[in-house]
Coordinates of C-alpha atoms in Angstrom, one line a residue:
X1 CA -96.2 61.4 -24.2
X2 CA -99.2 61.2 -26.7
X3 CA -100.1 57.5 -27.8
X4 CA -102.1 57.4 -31.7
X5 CA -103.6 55.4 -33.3
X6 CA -102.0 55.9 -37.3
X7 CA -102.9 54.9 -40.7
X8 CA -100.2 54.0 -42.3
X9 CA -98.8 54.5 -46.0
X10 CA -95.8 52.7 -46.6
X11 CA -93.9 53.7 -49.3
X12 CA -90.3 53.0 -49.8
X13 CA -87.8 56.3 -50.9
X14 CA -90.9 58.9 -49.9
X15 CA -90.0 60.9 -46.2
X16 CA -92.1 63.3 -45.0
X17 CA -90.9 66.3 -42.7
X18 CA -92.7 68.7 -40.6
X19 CA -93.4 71.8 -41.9
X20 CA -93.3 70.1 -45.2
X21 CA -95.6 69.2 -48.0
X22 CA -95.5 65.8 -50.0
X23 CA -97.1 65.5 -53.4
X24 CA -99.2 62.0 -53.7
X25 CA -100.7 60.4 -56.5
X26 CA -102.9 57.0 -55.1
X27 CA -103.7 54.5 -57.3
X28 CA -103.9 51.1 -55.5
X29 CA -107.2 50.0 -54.4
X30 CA -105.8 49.9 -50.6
X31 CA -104.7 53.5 -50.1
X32 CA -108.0 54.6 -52.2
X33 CA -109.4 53.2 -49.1
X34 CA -106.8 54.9 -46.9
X35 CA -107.2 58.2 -48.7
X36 CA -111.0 58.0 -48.0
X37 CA -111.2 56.6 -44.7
X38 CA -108.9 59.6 -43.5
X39 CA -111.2 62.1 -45.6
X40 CA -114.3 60.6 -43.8
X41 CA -112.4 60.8 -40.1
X42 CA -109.6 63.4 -39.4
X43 CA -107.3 63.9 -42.7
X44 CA -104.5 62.5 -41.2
X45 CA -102.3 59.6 -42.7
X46 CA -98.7 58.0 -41.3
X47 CA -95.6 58.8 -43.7
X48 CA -93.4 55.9 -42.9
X49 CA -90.8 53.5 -45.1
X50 CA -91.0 49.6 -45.5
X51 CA -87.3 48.1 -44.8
X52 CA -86.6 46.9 -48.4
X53 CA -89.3 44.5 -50.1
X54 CA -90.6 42.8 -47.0
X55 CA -93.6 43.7 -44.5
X56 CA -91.4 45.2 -42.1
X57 CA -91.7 48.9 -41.4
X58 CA -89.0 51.5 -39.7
X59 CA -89.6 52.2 -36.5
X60 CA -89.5 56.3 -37.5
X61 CA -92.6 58.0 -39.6
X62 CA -94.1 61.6 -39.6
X63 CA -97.5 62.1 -39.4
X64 CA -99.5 64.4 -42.1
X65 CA -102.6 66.1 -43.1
X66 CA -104.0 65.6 -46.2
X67 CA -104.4 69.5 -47.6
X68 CA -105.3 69.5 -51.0
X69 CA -107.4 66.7 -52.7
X70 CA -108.3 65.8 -56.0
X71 CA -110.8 63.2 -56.3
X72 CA -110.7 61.4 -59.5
X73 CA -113.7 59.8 -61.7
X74 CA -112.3 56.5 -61.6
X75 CA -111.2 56.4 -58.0
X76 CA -107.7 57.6 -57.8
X77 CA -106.5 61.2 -55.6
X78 CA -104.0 63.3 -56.0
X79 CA -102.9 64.9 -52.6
X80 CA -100.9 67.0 -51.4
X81 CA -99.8 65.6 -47.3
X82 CA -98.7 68.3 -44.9
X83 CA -96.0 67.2 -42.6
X84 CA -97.0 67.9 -38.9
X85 CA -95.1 65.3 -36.2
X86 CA -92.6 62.8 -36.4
X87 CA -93.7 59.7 -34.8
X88 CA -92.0 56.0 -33.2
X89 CA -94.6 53.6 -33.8
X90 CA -95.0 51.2 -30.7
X91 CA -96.7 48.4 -32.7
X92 CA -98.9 47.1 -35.8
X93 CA -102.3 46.7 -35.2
X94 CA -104.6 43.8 -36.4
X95 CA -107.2 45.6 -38.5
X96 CA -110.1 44.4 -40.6
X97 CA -109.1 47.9 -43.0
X98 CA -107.2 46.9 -46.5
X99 CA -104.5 49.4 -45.4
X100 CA -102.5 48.9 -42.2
X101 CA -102.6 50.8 -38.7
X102 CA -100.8 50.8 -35.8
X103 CA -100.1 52.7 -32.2
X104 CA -97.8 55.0 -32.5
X105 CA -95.9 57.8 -30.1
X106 CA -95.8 61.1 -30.8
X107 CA -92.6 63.1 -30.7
X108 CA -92.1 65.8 -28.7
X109 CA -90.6 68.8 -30.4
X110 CA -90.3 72.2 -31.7
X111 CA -87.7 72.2 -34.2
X112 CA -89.4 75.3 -35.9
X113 CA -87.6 77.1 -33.3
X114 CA -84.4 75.8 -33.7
X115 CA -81.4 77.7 -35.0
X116 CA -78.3 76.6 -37.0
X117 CA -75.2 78.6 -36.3
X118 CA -73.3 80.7 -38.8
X119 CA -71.0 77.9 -39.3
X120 CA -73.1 75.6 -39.8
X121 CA -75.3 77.8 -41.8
X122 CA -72.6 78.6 -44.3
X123 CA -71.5 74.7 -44.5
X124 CA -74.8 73.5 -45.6
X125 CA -75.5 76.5 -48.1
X126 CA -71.8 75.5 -49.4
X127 CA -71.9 72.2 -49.9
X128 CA -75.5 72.5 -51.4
X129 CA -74.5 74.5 -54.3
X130 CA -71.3 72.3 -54.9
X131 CA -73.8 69.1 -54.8
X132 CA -76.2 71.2 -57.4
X133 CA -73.3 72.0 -59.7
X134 CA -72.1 68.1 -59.5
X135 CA -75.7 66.8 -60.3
X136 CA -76.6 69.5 -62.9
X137 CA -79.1 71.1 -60.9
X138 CA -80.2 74.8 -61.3
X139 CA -81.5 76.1 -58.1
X140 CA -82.5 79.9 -57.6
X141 CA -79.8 80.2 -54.6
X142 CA -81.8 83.7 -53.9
X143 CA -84.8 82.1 -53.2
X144 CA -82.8 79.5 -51.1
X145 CA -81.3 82.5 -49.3
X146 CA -84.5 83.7 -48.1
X147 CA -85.6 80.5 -46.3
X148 CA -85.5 79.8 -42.6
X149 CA -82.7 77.4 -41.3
X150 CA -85.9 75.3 -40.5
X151 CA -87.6 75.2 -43.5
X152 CA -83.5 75.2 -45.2
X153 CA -82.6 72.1 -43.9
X154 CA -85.9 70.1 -43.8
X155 CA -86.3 70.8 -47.7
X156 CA -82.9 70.0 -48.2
X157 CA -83.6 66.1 -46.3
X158 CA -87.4 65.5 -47.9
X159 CA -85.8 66.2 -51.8
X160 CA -82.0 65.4 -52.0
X161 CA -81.8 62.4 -54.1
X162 CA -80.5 60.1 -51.1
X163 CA -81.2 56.4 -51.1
X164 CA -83.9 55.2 -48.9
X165 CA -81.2 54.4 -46.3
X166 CA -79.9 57.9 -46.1
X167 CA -83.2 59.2 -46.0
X168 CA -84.3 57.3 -42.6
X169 CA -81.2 58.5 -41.3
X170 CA -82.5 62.3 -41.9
X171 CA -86.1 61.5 -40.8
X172 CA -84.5 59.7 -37.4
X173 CA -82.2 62.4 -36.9
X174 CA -83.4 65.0 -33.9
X175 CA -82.3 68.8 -34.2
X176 CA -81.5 70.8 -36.7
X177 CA -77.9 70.7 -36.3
X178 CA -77.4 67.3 -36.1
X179 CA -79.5 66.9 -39.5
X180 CA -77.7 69.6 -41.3
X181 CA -74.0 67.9 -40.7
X182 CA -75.5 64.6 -41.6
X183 CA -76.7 66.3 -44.7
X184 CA -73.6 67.8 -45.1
X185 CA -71.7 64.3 -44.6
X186 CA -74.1 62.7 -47.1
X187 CA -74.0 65.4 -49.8
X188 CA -70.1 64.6 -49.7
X189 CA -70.6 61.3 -50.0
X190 CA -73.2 61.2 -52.5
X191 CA -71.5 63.9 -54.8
X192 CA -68.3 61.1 -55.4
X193 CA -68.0 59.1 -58.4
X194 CA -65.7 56.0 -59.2
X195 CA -64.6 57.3 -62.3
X196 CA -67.4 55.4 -64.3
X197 CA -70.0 58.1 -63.9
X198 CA -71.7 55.6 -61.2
X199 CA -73.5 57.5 -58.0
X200 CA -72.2 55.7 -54.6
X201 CA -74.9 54.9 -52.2
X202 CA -75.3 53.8 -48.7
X203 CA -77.6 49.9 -49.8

């Protein structure tokens, strides 16, 4: 078990996967600070959701390394965060810093290694075109074709429109199988309407 010490960035809707990369743009004075601070130390920064509007955080996060950087005149970056481990955080630190910390456990896991059956292969690529087709999405199924069930399913969780709710749910989720049903599930629940052209959602 591997115990960190994480700078956090809390931002509500915005999961992080491993293997994955996140496009940031940072603006506010406090993750300026974060964005440097991590430059100055070890590039890394904690990917992790507020619950709703309070100060509250979810328990789940994945850790990434900033990659690409672009350093603006008046103080803003655009980044790009590379997904490398999912982490529980244990609890919040009391800092001095304007952006918050706390101690945080590592997970344990190799999911890059993992394997979705035929079945279960076929499912996801299924119900992923008949979600694209619902939502008006063009998608170069090819491409899509071509990608490891890894890479597949974790793509599939960090972009699908889901509401921050469903979104945990992926992040929390452990093994590739288990996420790709749940996306499965939530691609069948999210591609409903109530006859007034309304998307359902899990809030």
């Amino acid at each position: 078990m591997t115990i960190r010490r994480i700078s956090i960035f809390p931002l509500p809707g915005a999961i992080l996967f491993p293997g994955m990369q996140l496009p940031l743009h940072i603006f506010e004075q406090r993750y300026r600070d974060l964005v440097g601070d991590s430059l100055a130390r070890d590039r890394m920064i904690g990917m992790v959701q507020p619950k709703g509007q309070g100060a509250d955080l979810f328990e789940v996060g994945c850790l990434g390394r900033i990659g690409d950087v672009e350093a603006m005149e008046d103080g803003r970056y655009n980044v790009i965060l590379e997904g490398l481990q999912r982490f529980s955080i244990s609890k919040e630190l009391n800092t001095t810093t304007s952006f918050r910390q706390v101690e945080a456990v590592l997970w344990e896991e190799d999911e890059a290694s993992d394997a979705l059956s035929i079945a279960e292969r076929a499912s996801l690529e299924i119900e992923s075109r008949r979600f694209a087709d619902i939502q008006g999405y063009a998608v170069d199924w090819a491409a899509v074709g071509q990608l490891d069930d890894y890479s597949l399913v974790n793509a599939i969780a960090q972009i699908a429109p889901f509401d921050f709710a469903a979104k945990q749910a992926l992040l929390e989720a452990r093994g590739l199988s288990m996420r790709a049903d749940l996306i499965v599930q939530l691609m069948q629940f999210f591609g409903r309407h109530d006859g007034l052209d309304d998307r359902v959602t899990l809030q």
